[in-house]
Short mmCIF file of C-alpha atoms in Angstrom, two decimals:
data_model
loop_
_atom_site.label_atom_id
_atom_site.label_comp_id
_atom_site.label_asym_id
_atom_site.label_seq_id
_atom_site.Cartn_x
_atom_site.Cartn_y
_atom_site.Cartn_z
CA UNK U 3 15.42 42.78 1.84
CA UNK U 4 15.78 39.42 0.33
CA UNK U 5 13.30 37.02 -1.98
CA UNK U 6 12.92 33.40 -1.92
CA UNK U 7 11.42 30.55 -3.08
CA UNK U 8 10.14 27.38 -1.39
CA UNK U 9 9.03 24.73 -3.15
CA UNK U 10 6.94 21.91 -1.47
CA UNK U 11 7.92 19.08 -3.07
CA UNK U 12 6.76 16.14 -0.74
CA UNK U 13 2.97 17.45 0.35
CA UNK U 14 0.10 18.36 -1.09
CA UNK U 15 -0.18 22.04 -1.05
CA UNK U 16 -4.54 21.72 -0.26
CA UNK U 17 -3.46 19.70 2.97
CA UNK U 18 -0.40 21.98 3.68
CA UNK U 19 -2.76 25.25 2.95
CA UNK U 20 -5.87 24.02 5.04
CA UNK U 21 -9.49 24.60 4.24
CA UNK U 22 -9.72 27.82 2.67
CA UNK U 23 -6.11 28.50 2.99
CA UNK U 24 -6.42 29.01 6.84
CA UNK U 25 -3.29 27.39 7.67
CA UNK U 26 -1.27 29.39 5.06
CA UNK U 27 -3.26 32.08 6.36
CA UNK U 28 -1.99 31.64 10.37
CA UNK U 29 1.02 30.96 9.38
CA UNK U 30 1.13 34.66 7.52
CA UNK U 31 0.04 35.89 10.59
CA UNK U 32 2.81 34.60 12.81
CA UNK U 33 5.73 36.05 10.47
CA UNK U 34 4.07 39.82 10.01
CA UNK U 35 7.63 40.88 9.18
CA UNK U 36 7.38 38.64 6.18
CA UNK U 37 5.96 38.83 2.55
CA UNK U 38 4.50 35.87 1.92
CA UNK U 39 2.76 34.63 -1.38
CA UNK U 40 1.84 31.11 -1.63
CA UNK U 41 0.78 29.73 -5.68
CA UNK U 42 0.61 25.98 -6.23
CA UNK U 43 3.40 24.32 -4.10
CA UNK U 44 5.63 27.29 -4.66
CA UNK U 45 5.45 29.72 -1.41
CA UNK U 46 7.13 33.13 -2.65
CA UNK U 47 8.89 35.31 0.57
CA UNK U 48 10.47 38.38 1.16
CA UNK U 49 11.91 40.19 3.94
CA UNK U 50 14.84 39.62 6.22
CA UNK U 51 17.17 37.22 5.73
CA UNK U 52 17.39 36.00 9.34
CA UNK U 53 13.60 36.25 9.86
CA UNK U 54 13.52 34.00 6.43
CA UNK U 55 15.92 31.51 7.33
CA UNK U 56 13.50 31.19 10.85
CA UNK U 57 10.71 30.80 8.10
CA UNK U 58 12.00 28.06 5.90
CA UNK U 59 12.90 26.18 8.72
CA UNK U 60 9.66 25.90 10.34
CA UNK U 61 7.84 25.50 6.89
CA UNK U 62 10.18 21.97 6.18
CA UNK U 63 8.80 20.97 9.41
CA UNK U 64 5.45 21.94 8.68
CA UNK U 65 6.22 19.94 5.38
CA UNK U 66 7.32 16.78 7.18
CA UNK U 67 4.67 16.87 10.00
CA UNK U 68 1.93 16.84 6.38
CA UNK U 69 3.63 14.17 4.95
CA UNK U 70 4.04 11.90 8.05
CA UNK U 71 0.35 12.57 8.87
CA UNK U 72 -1.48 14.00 6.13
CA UNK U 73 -2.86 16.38 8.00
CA UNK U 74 -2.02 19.62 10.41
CA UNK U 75 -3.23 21.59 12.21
CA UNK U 76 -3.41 25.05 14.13
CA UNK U 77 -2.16 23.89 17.14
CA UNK U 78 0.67 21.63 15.80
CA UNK U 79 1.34 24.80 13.33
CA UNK U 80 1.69 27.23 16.37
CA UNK U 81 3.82 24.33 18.32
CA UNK U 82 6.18 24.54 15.60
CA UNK U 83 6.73 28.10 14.87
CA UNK U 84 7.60 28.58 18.33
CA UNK U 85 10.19 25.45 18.11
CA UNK U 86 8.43 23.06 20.16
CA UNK U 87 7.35 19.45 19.51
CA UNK U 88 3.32 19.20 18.49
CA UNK U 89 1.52 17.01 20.46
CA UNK U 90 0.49 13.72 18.42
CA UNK U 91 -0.51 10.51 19.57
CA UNK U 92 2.13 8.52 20.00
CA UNK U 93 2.52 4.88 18.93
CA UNK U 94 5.52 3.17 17.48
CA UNK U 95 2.98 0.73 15.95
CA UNK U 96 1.62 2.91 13.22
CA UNK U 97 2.64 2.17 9.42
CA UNK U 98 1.35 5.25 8.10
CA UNK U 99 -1.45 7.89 8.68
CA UNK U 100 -4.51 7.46 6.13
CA UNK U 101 -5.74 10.76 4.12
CA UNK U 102 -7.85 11.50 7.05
CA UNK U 103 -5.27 11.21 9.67
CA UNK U 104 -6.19 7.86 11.05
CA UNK U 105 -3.24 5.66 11.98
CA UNK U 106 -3.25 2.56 9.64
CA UNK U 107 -1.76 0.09 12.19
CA UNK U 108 -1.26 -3.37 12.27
CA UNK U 109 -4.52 -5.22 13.90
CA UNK U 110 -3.82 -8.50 14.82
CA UNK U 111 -1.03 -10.42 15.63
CA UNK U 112 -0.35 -11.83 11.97
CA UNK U 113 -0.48 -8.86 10.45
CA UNK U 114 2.25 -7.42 13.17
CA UNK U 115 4.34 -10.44 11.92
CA UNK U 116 3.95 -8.87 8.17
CA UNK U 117 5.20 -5.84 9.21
CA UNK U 118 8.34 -7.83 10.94
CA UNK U 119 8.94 -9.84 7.90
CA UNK U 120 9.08 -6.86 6.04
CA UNK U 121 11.26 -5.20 8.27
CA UNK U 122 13.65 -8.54 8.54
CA UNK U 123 13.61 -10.02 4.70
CA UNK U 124 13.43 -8.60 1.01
CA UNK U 125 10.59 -10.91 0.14
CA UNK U 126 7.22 -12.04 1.77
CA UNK U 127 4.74 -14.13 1.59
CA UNK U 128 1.15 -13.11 2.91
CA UNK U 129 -1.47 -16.67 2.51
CA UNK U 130 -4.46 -16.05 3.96
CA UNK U 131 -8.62 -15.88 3.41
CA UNK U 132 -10.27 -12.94 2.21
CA UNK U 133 -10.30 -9.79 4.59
CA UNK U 134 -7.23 -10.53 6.25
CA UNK U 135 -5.86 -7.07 5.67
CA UNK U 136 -3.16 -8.85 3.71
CA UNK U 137 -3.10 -6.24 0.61
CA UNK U 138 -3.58 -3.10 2.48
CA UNK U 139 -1.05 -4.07 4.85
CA UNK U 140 1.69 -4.60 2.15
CA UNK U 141 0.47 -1.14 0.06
CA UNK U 142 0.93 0.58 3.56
CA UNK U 143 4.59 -0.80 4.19
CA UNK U 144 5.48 0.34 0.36
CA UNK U 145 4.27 3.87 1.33
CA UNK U 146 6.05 4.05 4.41
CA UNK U 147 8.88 3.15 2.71
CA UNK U 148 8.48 5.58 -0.68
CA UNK U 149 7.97 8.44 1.99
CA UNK U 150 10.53 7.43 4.37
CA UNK U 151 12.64 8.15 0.92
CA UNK U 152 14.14 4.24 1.07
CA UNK U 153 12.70 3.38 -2.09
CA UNK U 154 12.16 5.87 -4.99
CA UNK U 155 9.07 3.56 -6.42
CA UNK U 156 6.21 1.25 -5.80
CA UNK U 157 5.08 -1.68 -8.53
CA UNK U 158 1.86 -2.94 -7.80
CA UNK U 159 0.66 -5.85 -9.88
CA UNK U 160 -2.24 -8.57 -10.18
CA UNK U 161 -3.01 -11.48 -12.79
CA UNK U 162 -6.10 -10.33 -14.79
CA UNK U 163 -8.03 -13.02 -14.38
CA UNK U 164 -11.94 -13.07 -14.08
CA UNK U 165 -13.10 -14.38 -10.59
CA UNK U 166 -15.84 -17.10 -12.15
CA UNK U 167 -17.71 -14.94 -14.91
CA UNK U 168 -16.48 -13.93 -18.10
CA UNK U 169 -16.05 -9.96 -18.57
CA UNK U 170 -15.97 -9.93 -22.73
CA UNK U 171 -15.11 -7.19 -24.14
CA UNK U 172 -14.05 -4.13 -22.19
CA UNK U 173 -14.39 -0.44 -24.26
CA UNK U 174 -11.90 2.11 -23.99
CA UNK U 175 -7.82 2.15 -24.10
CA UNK U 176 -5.38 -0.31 -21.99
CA UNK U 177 -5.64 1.30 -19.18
CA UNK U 178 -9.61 1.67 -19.22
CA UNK U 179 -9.35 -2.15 -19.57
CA UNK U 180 -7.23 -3.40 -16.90
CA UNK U 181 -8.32 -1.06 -14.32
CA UNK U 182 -10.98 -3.10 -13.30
CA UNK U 183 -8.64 -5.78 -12.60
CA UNK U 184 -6.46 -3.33 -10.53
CA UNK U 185 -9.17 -1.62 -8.77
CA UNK U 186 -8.65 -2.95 -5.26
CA UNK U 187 -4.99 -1.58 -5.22
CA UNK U 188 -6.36 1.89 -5.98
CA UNK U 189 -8.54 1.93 -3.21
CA UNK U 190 -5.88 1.18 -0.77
CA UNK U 191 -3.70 3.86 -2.15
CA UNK U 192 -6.17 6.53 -2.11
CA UNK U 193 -6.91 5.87 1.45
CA UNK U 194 -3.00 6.40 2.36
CA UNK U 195 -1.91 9.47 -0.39
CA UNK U 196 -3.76 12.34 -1.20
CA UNK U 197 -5.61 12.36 -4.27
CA UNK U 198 -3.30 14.89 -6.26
CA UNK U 199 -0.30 13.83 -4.81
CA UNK U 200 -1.23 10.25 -5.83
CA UNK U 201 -1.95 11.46 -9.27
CA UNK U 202 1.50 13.32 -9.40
CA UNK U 203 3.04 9.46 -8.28
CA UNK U 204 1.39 8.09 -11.12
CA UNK U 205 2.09 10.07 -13.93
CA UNK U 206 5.71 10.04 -12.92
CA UNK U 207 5.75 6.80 -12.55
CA UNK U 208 6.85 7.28 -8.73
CA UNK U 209 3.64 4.31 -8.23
CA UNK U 210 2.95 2.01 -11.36
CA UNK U 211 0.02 -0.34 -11.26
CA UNK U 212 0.15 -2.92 -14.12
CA UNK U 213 -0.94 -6.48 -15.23
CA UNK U 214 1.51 -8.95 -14.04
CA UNK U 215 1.82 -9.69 -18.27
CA UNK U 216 3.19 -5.93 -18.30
CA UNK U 217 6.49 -7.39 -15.67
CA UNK U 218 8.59 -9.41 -18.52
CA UNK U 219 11.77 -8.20 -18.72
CA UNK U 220 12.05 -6.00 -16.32
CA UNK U 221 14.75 -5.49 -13.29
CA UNK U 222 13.13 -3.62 -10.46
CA UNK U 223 15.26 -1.84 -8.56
CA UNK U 224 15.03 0.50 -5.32
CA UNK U 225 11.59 -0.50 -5.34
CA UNK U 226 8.85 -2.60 -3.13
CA UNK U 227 7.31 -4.57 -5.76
CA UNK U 228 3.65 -6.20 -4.92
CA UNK U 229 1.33 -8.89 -6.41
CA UNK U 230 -1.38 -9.55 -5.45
CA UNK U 231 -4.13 -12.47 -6.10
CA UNK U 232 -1.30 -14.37 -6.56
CA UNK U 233 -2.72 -17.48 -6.17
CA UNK U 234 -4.10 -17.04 -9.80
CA UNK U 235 -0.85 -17.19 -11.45
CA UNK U 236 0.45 -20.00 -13.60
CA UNK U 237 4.61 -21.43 -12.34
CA UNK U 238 5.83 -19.27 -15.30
CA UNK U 239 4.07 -16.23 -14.46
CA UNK U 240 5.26 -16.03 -10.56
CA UNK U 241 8.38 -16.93 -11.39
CA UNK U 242 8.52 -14.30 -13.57
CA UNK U 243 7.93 -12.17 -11.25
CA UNK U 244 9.97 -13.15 -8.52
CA UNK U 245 13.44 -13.16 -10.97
CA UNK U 246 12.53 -9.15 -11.63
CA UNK U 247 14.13 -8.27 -8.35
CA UNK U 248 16.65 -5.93 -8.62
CA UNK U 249 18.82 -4.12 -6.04
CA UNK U 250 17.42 -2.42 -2.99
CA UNK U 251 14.00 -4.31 -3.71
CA UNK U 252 11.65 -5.47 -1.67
CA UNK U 253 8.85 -7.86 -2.32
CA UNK U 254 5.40 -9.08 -1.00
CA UNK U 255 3.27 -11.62 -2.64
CA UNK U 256 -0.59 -12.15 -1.46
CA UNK U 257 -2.97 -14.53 -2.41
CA UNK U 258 -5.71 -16.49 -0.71
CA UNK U 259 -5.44 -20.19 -2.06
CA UNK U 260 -9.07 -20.37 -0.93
CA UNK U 261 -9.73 -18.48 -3.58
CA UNK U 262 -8.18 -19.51 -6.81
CA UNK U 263 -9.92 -18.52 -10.34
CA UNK U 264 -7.45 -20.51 -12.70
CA UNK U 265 -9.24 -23.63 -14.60
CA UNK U 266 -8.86 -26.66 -12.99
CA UNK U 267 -6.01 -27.73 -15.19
CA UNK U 268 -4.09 -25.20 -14.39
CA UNK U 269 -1.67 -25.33 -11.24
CA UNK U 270 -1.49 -22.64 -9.25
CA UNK U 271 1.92 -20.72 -9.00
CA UNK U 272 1.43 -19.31 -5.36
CA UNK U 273 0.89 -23.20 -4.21
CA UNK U 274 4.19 -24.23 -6.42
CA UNK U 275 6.36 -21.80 -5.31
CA UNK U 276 5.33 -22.12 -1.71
CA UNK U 277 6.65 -25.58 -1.91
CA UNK U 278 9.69 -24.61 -3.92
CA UNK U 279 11.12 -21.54 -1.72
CA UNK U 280 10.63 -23.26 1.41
CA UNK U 281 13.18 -22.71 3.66
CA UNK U 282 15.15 -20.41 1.68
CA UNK U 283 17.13 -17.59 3.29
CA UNK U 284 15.89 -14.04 2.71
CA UNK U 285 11.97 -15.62 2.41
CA UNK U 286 9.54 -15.31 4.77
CA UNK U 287 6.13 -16.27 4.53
CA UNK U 288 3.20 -15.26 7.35
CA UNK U 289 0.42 -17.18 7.41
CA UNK U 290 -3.17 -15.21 8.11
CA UNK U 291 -6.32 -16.88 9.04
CA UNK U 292 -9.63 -15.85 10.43
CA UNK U 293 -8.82 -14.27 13.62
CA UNK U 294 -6.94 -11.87 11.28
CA UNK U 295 -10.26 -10.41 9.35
CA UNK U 296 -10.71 -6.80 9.84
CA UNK U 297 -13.55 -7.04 7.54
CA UNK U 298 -17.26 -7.10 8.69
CA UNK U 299 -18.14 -9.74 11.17
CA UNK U 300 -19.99 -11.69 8.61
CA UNK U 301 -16.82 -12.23 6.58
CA UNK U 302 -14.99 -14.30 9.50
CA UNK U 303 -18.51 -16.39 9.82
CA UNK U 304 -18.91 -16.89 6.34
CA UNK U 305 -15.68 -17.61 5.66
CA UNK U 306 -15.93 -20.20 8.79
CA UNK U 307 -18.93 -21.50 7.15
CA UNK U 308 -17.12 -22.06 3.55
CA UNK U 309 -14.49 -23.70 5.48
CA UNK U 310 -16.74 -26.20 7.33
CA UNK U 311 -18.74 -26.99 4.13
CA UNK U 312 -15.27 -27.96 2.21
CA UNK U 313 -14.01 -30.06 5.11
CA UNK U 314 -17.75 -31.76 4.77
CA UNK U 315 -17.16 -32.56 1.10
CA UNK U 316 -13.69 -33.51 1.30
CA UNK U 317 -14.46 -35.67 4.06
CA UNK U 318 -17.36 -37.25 2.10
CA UNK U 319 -15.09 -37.91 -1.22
CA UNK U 320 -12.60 -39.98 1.14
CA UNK U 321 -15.64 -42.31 2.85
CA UNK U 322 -16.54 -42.70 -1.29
CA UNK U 323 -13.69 -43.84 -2.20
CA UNK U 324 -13.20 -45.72 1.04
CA UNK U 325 -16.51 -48.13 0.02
CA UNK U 326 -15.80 -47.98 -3.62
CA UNK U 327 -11.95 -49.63 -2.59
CA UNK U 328 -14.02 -52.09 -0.40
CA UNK U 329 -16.08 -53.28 -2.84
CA UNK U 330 -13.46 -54.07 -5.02
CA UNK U 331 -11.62 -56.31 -2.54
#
């Protein structure tokens, strides 16, 4: 008789366990020649070496299926104790599987063509209005990559600027006041990792989520690196940015120039660089529009509405100055 350790190292142990432990529990069941103790993500076993090596094999399986999915299980459990493949929908479409084991797939035909440019170049550009699915999109790509095990991080910044109302003062530590800022990129990520394994990310620094201030100096390597609302950065501050790629990076940049929060002297360093990288090999850039919202069905009408009503003015500022040139001559 023979004792070993497993350690899970990619899943969280309450998905890999089940409610109330019954999938640890079946699983005990199906090796009754085994000792099995499962603490944490350490699963202790003893028994016979050949009925072990049987056991760790199908528990890395088990393993991969929870990480790939985020969920199991009796059925696909059963399926692969006995060496066959579990039944799961199929679709070569899906980016990654949310906490609840929903596929997290691309939804329109722009957002397909992020996932292609992502695929094809190390940096991206997203452009688009609000709802576009532009952000969760690009956190679900860096996922898929950081558990795929091509990247061994994920950056995830935004400018902290205030979208038309001043904030003041903020209490508590850095982090209490910038996470209001960086709020939208936590609710993406805790809609695609489990909460404790997320938390485990984070204080390892697996998935940092900073100011864009917090980038200078900084080479990012084997990474996917992500700002967002970047339409409300200065030329300095993207470009800033964009020179911290490092090897085996990848980058996406979103913003919505629809959207932009800088003061009106300011020019904004999403439209600038746009201009600039043009053309250049190795950048992509996918435009999104309103067919692309995911959102609500208000959103696409509102924003249609927005869109309409700035057309209206602009179109009223050129008859104005039209007259005024008239008058003159």
């Amino acid at each position: 008789m023979i004792e070993k350790h497993i350690v899970l190292e990619d899943v969280d142990p309450v998905i890999f366990y089940g409610v109330n432990n019954a999938n640890i529990l079946l699983i005990k069941a199906l090796y009754p020649k085994l000792r099995i103790v499962a603490r944490g993500n350490v699963i202790k076993v003893m028994g016979d070496e050949e009925e072990m090596c049987a056991f760790e094999e199908s528990i890395l399986k088990i393993e991969q299926h929870c990480v790939r999915y985020n969920s199991i299980g009796e059925e696909a459990i059963i399926s692969i104790i006995k060496g066959s493949t579990p039944q799961t929908e199929s679709n070569s479409d899906v980016i990654v599987y949310s906490v609840s084991g929903r596929p997290i797939l691309p939804r329109s035909i722009n957002q397909q063509k992020l996932v292609e440019a992502f695929q094809q170049d190390d940096m991206v550009f997203a452009v688009g209005p609000a709802g576009t699915g532009k952000t969760y999109t690009a956190i679900a790509l860096a996922v898929r990559a950081l558990k795929n095990k091509e990247i061994k991080k994920i950056i995830l910044s935004r400018p902290a600027v205030e979208a038309g109302e001043k904030l003041g003062f903020l209490p508590g530590d850095m982090k209490d006041k910038i996470d209001p800022y960086l709020q939208p990129l936590y609710d993406a990520l805790q809609d695609m990792i489990p909460a404790n394994k997320l938390k485990e990310y984070m204080e390892m620094n697996i998935i940092q989520i900073a100011p864009l201030a917090f980038m200078r100096g900084r080479t990012l390597n084997d990474a996917v690196a992500i700002l967002d609302e970047a339409q409300n950065t200065t030329p300095q501050q993207i470009k800033m940015f964009l020179t911290r790629m490092g090897m085996n990076t990848k980058m996406i940049i979103t913003g919505d120039m629809t959207q932009i929060d800088l003061p009106a002297s300011q020019t904004s360093g999403l439209a600038q660089a746009l201009k600039i990288l043009k053309g250049v090999k190795g950048i992509s850039l996918v435009e999104l529009g309103q067919k692309d919202i995911v959102r609500h069905k208000l959103v696409t009408r509102i924003v249609e509405a927005y869109e309409q009503y700035e057309a209206a003015k602009k179109a009223e500022r050129l008859d104005k100055k039209q007259k005024q040139q008239t008058l003159t001559e």
